[in-house]
mmCIF file of C-alpha atoms and ligand atoms in Angstrom:
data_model
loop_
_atom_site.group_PDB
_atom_site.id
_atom_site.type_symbol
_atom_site.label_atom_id
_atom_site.label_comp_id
_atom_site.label_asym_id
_atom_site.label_seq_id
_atom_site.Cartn_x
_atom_site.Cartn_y
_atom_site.Cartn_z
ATOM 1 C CA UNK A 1 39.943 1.143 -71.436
ATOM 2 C CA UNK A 2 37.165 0.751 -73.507
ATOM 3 C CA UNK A 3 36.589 3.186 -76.739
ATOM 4 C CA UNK A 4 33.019 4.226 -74.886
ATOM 5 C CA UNK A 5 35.290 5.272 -71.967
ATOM 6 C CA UNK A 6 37.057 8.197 -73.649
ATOM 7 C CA UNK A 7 36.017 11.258 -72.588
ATOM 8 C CA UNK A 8 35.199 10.646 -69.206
ATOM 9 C CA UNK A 9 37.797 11.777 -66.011
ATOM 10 C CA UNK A 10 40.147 9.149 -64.960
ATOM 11 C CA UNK A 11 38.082 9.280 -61.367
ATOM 12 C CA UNK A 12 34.909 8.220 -62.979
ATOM 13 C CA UNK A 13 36.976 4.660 -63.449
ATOM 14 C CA UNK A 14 36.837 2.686 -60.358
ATOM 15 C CA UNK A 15 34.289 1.326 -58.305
ATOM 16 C CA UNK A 16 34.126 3.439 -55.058
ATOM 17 C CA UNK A 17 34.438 0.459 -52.157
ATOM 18 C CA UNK A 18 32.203 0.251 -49.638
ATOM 19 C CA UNK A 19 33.552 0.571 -45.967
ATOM 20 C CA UNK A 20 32.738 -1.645 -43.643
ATOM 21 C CA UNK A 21 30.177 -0.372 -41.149
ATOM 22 C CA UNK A 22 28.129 -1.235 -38.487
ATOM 23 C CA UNK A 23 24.863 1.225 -39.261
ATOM 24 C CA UNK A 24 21.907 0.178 -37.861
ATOM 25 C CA UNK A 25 18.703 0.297 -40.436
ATOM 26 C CA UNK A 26 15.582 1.038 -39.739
ATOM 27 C CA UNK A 27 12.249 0.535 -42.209
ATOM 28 C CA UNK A 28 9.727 3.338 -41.058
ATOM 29 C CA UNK A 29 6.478 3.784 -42.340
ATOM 30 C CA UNK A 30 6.088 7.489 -44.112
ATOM 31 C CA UNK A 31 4.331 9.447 -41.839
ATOM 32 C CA UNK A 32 5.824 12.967 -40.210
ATOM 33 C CA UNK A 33 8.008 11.800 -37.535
ATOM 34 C CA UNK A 34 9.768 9.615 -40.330
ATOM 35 C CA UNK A 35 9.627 12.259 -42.757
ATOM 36 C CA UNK A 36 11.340 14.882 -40.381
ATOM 37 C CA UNK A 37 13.798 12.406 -39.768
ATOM 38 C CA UNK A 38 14.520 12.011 -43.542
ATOM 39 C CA UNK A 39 15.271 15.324 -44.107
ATOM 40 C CA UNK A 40 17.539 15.714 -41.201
ATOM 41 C CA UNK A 41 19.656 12.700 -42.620
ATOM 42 C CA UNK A 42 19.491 14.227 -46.119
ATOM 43 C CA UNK A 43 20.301 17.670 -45.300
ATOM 44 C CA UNK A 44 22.964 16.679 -43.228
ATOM 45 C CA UNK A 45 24.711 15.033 -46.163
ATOM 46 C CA UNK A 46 23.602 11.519 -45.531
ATOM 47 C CA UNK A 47 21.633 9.118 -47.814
ATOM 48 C CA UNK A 48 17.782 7.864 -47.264
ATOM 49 C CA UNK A 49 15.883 5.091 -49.503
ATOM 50 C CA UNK A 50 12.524 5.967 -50.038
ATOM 51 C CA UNK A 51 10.057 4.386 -52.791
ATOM 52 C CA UNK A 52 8.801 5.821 -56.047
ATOM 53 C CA UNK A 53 6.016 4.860 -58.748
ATOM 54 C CA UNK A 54 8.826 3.015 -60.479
ATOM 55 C CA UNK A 55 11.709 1.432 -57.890
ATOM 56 C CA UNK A 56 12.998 2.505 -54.282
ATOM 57 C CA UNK A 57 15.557 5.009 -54.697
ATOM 58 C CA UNK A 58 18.745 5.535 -52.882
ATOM 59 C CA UNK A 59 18.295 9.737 -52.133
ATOM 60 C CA UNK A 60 21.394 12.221 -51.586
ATOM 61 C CA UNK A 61 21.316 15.730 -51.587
ATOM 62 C CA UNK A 62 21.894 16.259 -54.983
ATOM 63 C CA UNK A 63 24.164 19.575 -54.319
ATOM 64 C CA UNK A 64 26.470 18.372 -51.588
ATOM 65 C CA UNK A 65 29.381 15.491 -53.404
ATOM 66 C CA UNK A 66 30.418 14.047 -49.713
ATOM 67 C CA UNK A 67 26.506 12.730 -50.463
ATOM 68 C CA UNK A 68 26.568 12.099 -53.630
ATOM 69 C CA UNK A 69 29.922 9.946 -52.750
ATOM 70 C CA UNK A 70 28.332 7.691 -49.903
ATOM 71 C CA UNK A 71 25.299 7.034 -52.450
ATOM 72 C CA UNK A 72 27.978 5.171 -54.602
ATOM 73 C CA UNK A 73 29.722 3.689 -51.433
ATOM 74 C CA UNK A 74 26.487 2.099 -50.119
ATOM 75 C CA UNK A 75 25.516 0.451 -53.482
ATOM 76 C CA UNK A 76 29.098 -0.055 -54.435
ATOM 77 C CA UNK A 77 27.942 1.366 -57.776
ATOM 78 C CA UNK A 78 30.228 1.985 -60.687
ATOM 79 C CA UNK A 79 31.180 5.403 -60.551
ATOM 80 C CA UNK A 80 30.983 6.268 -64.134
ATOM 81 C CA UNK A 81 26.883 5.612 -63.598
ATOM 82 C CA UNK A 82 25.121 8.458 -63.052
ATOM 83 C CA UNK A 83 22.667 9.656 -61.220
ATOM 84 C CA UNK A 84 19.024 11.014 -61.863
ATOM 85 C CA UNK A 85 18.291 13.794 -59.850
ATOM 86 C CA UNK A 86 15.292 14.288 -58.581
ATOM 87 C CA UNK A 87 13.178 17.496 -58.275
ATOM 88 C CA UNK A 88 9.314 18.147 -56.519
ATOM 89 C CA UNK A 89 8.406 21.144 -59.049
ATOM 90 C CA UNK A 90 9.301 21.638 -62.134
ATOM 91 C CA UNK A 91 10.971 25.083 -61.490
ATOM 92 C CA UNK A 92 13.615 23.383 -58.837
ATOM 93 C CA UNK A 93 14.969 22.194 -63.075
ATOM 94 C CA UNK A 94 16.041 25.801 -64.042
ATOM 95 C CA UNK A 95 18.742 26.019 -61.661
ATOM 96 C CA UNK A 96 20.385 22.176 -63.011
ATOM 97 C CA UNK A 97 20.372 22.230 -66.745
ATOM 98 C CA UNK A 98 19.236 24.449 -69.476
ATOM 99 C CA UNK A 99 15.894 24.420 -69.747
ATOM 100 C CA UNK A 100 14.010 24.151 -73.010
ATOM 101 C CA UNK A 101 10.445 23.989 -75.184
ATOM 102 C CA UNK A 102 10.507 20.435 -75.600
ATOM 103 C CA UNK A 103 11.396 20.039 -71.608
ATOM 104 C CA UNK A 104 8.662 22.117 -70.993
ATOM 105 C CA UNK A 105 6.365 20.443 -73.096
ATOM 106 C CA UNK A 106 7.148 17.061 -72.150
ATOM 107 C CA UNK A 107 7.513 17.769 -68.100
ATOM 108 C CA UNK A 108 3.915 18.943 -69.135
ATOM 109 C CA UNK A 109 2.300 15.861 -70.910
ATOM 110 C CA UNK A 110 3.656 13.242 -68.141
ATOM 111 C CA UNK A 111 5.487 14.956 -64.611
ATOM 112 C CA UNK A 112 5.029 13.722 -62.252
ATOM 113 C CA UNK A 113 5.842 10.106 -63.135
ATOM 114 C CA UNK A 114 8.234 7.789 -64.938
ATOM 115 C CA UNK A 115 9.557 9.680 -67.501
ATOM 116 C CA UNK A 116 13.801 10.922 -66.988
ATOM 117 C CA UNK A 117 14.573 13.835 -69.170
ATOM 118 C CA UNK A 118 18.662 14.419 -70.182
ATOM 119 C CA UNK A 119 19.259 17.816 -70.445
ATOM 120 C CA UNK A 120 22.570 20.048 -70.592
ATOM 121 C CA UNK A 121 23.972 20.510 -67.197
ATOM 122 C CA UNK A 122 24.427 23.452 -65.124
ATOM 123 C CA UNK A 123 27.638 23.918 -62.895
ATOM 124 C CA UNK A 124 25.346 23.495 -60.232
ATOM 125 C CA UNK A 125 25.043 19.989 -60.393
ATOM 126 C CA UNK A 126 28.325 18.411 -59.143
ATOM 127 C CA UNK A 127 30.745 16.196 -61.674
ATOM 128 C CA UNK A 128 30.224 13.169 -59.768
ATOM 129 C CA UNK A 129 26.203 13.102 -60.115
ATOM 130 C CA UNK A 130 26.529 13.519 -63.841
ATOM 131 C CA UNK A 131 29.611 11.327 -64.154
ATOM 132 C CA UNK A 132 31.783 13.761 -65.763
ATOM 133 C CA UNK A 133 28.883 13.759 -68.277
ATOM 134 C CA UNK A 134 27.791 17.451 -70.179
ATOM 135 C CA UNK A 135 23.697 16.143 -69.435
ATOM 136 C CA UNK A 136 22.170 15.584 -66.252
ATOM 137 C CA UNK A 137 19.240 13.281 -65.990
ATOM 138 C CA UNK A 138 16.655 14.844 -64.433
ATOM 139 C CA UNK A 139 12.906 13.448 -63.067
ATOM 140 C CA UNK A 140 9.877 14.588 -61.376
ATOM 141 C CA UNK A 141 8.433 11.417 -59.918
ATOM 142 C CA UNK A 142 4.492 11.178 -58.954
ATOM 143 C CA UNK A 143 4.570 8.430 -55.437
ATOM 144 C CA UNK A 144 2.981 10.600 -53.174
ATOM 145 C CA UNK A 145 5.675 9.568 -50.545
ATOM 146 C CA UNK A 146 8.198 10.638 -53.023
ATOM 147 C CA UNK A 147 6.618 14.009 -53.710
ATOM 148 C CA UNK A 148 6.297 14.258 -50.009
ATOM 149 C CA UNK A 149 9.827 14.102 -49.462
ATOM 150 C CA UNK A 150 10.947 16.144 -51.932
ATOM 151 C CA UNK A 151 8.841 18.797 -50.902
ATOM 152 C CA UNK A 152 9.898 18.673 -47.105
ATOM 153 C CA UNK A 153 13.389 18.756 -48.323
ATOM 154 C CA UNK A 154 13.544 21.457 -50.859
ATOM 155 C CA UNK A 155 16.285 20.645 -52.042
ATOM 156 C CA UNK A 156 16.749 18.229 -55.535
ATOM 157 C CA UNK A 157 17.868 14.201 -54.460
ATOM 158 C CA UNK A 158 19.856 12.524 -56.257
ATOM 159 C CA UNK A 159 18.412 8.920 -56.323
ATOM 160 C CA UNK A 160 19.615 5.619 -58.656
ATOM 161 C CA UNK A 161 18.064 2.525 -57.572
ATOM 162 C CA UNK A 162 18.118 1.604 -54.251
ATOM 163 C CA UNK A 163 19.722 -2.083 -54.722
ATOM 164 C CA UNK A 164 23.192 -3.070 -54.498
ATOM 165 C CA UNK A 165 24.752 -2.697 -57.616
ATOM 166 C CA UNK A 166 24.230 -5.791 -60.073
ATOM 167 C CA UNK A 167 20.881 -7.237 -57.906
ATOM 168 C CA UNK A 168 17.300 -6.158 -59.477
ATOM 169 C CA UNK A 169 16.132 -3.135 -58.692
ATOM 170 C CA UNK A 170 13.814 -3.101 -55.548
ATOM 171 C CA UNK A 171 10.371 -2.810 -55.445
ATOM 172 C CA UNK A 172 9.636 -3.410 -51.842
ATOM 173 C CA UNK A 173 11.137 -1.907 -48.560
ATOM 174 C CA UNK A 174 12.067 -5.424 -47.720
ATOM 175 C CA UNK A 175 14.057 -5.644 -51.217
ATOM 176 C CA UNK A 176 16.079 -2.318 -50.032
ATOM 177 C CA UNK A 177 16.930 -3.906 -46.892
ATOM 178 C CA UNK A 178 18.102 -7.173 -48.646
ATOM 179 C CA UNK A 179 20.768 -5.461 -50.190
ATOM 180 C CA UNK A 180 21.636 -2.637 -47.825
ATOM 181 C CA UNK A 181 21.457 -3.326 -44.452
ATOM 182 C CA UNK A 182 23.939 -1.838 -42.064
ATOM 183 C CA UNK A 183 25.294 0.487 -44.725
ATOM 184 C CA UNK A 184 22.389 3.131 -44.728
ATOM 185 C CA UNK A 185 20.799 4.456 -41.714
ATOM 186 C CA UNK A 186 16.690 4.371 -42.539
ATOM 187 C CA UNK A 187 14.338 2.846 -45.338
ATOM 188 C CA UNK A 188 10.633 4.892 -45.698
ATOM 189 C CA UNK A 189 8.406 2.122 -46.443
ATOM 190 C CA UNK A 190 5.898 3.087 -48.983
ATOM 191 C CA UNK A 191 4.700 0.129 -49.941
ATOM 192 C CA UNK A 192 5.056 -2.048 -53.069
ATOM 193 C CA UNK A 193 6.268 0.550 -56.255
ATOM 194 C CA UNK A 194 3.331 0.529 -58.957
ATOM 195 C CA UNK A 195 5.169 -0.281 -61.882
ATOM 196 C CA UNK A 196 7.904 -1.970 -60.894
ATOM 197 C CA UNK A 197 10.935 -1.116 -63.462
ATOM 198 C CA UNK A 198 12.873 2.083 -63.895
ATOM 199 C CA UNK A 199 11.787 5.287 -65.290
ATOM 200 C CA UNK A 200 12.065 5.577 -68.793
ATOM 201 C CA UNK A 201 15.035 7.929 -69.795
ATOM 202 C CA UNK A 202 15.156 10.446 -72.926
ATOM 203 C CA UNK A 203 17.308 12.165 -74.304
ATOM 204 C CA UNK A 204 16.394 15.512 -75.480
ATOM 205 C CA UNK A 205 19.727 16.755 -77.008
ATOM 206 C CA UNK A 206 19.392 16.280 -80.334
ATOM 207 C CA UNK A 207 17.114 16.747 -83.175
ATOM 208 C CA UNK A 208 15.180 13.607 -82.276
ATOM 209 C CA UNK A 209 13.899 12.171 -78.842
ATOM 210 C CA UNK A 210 15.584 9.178 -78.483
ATOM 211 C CA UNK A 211 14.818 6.425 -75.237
ATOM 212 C CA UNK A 212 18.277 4.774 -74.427
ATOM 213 C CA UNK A 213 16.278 3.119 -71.390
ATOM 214 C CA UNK A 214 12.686 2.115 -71.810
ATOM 215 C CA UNK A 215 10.124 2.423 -68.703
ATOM 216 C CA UNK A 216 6.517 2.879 -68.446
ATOM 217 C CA UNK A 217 6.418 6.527 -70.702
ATOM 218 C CA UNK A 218 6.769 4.540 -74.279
ATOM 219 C CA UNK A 219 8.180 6.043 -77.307
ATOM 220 C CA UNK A 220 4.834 6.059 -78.648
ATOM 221 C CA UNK A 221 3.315 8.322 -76.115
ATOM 222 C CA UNK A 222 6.449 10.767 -76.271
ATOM 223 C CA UNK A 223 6.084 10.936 -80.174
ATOM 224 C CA UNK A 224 2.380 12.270 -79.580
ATOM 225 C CA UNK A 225 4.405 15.457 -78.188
ATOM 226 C CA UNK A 226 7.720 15.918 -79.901
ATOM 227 C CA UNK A 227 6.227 14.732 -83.094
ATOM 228 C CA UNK A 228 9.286 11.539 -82.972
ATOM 229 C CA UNK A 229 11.130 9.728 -80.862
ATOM 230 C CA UNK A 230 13.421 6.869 -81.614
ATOM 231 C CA UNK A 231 14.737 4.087 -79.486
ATOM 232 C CA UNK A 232 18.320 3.277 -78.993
ATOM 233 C CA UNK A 233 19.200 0.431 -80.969
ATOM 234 C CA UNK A 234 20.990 -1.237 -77.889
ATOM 235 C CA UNK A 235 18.059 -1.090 -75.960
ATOM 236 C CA UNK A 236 17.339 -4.516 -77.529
ATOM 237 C CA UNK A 237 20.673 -6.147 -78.098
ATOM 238 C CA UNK A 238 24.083 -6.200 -76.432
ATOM 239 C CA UNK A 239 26.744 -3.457 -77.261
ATOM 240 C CA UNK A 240 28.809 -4.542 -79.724
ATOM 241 C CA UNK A 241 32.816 -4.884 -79.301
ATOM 242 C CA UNK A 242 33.696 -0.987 -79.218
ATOM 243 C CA UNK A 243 30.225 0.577 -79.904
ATOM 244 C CA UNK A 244 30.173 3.298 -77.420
ATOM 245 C CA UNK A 245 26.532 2.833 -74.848
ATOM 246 C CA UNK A 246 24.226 5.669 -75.291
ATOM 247 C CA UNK A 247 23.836 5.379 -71.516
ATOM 248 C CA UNK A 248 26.346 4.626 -69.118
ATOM 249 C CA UNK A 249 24.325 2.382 -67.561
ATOM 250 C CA UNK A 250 23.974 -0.089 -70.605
ATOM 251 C CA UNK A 251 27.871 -0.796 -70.287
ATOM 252 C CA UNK A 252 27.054 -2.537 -67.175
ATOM 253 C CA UNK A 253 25.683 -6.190 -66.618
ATOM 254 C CA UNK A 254 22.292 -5.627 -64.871
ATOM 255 C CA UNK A 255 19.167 -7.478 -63.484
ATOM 256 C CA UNK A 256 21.025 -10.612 -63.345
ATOM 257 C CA UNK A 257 19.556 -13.750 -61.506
ATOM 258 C CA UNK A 258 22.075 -16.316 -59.870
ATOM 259 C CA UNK A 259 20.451 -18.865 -62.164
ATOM 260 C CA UNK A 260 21.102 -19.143 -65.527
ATOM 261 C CA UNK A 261 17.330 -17.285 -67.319
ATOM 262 C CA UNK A 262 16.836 -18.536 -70.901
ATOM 263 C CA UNK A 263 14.723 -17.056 -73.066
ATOM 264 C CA UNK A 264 12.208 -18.342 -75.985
ATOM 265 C CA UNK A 265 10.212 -16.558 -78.566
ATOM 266 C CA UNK A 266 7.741 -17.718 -81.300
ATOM 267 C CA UNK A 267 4.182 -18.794 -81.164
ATOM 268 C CA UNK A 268 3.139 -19.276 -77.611
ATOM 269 C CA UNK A 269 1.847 -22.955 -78.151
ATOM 270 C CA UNK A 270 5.798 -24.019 -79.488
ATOM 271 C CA UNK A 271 7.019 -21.528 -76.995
ATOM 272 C CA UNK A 272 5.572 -23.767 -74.175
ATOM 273 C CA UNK A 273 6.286 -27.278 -75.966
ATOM 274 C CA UNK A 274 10.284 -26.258 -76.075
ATOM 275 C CA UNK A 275 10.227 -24.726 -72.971
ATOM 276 C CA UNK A 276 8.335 -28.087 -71.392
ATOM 277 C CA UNK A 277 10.879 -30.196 -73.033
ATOM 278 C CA UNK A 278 13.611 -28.307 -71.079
ATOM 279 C CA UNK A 279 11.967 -28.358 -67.938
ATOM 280 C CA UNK A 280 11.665 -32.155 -67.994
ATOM 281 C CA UNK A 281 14.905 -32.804 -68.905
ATOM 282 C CA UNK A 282 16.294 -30.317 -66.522
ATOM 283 C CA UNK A 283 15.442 -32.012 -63.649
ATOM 284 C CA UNK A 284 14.732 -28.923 -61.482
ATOM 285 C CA UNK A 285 13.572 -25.577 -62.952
ATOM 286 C CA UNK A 286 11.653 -22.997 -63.451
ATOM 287 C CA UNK A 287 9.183 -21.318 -65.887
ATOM 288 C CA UNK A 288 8.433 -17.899 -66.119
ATOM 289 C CA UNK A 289 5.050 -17.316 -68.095
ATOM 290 C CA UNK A 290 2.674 -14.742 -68.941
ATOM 291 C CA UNK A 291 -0.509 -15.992 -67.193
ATOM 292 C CA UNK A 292 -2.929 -16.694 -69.946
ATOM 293 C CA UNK A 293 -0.553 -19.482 -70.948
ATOM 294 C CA UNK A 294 -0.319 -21.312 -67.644
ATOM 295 C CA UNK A 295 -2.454 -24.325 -69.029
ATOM 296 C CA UNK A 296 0.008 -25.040 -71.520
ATOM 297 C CA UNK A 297 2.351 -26.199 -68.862
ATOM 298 C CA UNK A 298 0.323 -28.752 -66.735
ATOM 299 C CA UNK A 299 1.595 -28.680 -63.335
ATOM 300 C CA UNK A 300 5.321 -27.729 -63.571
ATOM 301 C CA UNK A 301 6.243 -24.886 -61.319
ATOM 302 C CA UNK A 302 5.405 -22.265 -63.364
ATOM 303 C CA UNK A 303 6.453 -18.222 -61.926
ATOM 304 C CA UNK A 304 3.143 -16.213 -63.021
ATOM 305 C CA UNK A 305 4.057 -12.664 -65.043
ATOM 306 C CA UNK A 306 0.533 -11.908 -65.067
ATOM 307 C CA UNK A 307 -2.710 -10.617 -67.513
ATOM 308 C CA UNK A 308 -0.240 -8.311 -69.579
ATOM 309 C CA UNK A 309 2.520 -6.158 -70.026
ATOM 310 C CA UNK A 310 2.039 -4.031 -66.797
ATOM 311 C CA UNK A 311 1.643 -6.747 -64.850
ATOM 312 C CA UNK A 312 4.553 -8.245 -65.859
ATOM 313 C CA UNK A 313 6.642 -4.885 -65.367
ATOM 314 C CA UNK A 314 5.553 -5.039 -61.585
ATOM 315 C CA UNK A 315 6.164 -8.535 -61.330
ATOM 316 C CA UNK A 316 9.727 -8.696 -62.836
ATOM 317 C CA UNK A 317 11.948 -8.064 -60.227
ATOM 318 C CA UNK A 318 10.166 -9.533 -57.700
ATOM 319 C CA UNK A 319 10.123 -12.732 -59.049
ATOM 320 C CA UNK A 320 13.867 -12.043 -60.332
ATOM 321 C CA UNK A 321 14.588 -11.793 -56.408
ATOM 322 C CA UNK A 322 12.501 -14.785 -55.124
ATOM 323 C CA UNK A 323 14.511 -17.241 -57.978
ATOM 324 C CA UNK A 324 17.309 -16.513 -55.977
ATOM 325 C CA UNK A 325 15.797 -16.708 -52.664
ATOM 326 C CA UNK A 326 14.970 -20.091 -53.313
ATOM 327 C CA UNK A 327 18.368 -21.235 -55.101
ATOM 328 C CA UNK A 328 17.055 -21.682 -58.977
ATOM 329 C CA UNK A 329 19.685 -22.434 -60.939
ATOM 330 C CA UNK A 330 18.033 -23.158 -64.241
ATOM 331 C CA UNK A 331 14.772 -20.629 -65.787
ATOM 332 C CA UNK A 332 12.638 -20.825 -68.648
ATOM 333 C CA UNK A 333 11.151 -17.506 -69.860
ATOM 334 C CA UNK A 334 8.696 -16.808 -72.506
ATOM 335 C CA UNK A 335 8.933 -13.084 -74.229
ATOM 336 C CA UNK A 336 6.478 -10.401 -74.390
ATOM 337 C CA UNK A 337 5.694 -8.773 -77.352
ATOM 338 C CA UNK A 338 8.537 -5.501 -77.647
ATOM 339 C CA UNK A 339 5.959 -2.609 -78.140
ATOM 340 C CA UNK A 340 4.188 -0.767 -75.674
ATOM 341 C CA UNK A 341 5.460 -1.070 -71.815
ATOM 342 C CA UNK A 342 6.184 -4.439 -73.739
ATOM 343 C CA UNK A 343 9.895 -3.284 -75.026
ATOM 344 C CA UNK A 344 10.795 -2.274 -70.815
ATOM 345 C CA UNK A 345 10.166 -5.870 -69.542
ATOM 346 C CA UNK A 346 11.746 -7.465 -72.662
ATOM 347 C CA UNK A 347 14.973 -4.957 -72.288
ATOM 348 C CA UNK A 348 15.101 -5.682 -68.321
ATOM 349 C CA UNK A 349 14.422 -9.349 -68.908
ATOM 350 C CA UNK A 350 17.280 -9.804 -72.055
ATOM 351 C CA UNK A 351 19.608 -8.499 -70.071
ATOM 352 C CA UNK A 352 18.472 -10.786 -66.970
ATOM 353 C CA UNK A 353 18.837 -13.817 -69.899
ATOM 354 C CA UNK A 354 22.184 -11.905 -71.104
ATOM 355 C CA UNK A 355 20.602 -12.077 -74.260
ATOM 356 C CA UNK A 356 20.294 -15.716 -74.221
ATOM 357 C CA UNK A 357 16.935 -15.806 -76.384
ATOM 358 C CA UNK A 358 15.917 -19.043 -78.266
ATOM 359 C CA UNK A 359 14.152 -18.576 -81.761
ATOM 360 C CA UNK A 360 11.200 -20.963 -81.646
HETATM 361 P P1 AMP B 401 19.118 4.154 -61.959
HETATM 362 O O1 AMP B 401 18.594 5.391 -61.341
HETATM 363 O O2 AMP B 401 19.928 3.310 -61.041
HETATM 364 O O3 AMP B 401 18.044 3.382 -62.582
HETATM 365 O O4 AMP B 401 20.111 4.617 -63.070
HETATM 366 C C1 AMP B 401 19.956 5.796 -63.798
HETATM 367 C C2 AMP B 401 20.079 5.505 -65.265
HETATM 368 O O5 AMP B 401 20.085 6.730 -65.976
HETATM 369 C C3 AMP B 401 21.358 4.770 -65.596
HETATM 370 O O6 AMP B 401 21.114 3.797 -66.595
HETATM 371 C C4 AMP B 401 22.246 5.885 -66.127
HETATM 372 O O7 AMP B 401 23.230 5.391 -66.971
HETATM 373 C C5 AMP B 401 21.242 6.808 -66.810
HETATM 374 N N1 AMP B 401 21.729 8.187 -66.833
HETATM 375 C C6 AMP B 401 21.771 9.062 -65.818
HETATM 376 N N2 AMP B 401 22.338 10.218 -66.203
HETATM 377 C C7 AMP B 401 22.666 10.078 -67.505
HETATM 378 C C8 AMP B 401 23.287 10.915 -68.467
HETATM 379 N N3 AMP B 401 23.682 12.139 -68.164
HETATM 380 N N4 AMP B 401 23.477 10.425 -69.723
HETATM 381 C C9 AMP B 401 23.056 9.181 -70.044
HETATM 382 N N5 AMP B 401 22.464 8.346 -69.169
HETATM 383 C C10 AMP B 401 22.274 8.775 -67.922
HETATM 384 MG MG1 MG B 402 19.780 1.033 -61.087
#
């Protein structure tokens, strides 16, 4: 056992295995009828995906464990990864953790939307959302389909990413039923998620703010409230042997492409000349580039990240996806800068490149 195990119950261990199953799933588009149905599956302990501003989520009733338990059985997920649970009004928080100024003040300045605050839990919230963990993670999310469901449900979902465990998140409806057909009964299709990686999550426990996962809410923008934040210094590099992961989630391998994704940084001119010398000795490959660089590549296949940062976020997992769709076995990816929405794409993509990044 690892030394960032300790602590944690025995049960949170093993990987809960999926059974096999025969479900048939079905991709509605949100409207009342599907709605209705969604909260019949939910409230009678079953599991829904549904999408949000950042990726589809995988929703349980976040009271009831025999829920909680099949969310971890569809996605074979790790079960010592918890969950975010998710609320429609900020008052549905009261009754899951202890409530504070700096909640308040931050659920203020950006709820609804991508921003996942860990607070101390209440008893309320069963062991097996939290992980065996004293914080519960705890979001307010802003999709109007989302916010929708929430609301119809009145109860708080608990919700991780709606992908089987180890694939990219999903940012499509299509994406969900990739990776979980025939183990949950109904997708609600609401379209293509805005922003395309996970919400960022804080931790409010200490002195300090501090981000141990990046997303769209930067450190920068939560600073302008609490005064600081800081970011977890393994948000950018791997864990090293015996350093204990801020969030349970960094200890696993995520966003990982079948192909092998190498990364380069430097000036964007030798960027492109190292990464074309690659590509032509490679055979067959692919580049991933931001778009105002696409010239520098002639006409090798080149996978366009877009104008900027956002765009790129969107874009990610998608084109993370499609490599493998179409068999890629070798990628070339250029960086982004690490500030702004920046430091999300370059955390999801380093770990997609299992920090195989190429000083140029
Ligand atoms: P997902 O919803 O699949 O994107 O995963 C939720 C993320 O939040 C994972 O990286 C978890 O490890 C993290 N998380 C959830 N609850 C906690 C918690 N109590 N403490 C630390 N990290 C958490
Ligand atoms: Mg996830």
């Amino acid at each position: 056992m690892s030394s960032d195990n300790q602590g944690l119950v025995p049960y949170f261990h093993f990987v809960i295995q999926t059974e096999i199953s025969a479900m048939r799933t079905e991709i509605e588009e949100v409207n009342d009828a599907s709605l209705k149905k969604a909260v019949r599956l939910l409230a009678g302990g079953g599991v829904v995906a549904f999408a949000t501003e950042t990726v589809y989520g995988l929703g349980g009733h976040a009271l009831n464990e025999q829920a909680v338990l099949e969310i971890f059985r569809a996605k074979q997920r790790p079960a010592d990864n918890p969950l975010i649970v998710h609320i429609s009004r900020v008052e549905q928080a009261f009754a899951l953790c202890r409530w504070n100024d700096v909640a308040q003040s931050l659920a203020e300045a950006f709820w609804p939307g991508p921003l996942t605050l860990l607070l101390p839990k209440k008893d309320t919230v069963p062991d097996i959302v939290t992980a065996g963990l004293g914080t519960v993670a705890i979001r307010l999310p802003s999709h109007p389909a989302a916010r929708a469901l929430l609301e119809a449900c009145g109860f708080p979902i608990a919700a991780p990413s709606a992908n089987r465990s180890g694939r990219p998140s999903p940012t499509t409806a299509r994406h969900v039923y990739e990776d979980l057909n025939g183990l949950i009964p109904l997708i609600l299709d609401g379209g293509s998620c805005e922003v395309g990686l996970e919400s960022t999550v804080l931790d409010i426990s200490g002195e300090t703010p501090v981000i141990l996962r990046p997303g769209a809410v930067t450190a920068e923008q939560v600073a302008m409230v609490t005064g600081s934040c800081d970011v977890a210094p393994s948000v950018m590099r791997p864990l090293k042997p015996g350093e204990s992961a801020p969030s349970p989630g960094m200890r696993h391998r995520h966003y990982a492409p079948k192909g092998r994704l190498t990364l380069f940084s430097g000036e964007p001119e030798a960027v492109a000349k190292e990464i074309v010398r690659r590509y032509d000795a490679a055979g067959s490959a692919r580049i991933l580039a931001m778009h105002a660089h696409l010239p520098l590549y002639g006409d090798r296949l080149i996978s366009d990240l877009g104008e900027d940062a956002a765009s790129a976020a969107h874009r990610l997992f998608y084109l993370l996806r499609a490599f493998d769709e179409q068999g890629i076995e070798e990628i070339y990816g250029e960086t982004l800068p690490p500030s702004g929405l920046g430091l999300a794409v370059m955390n999801r993509l380093a770990r997609a490149a299992a920090f195989n990044i190429v000083e140029v």
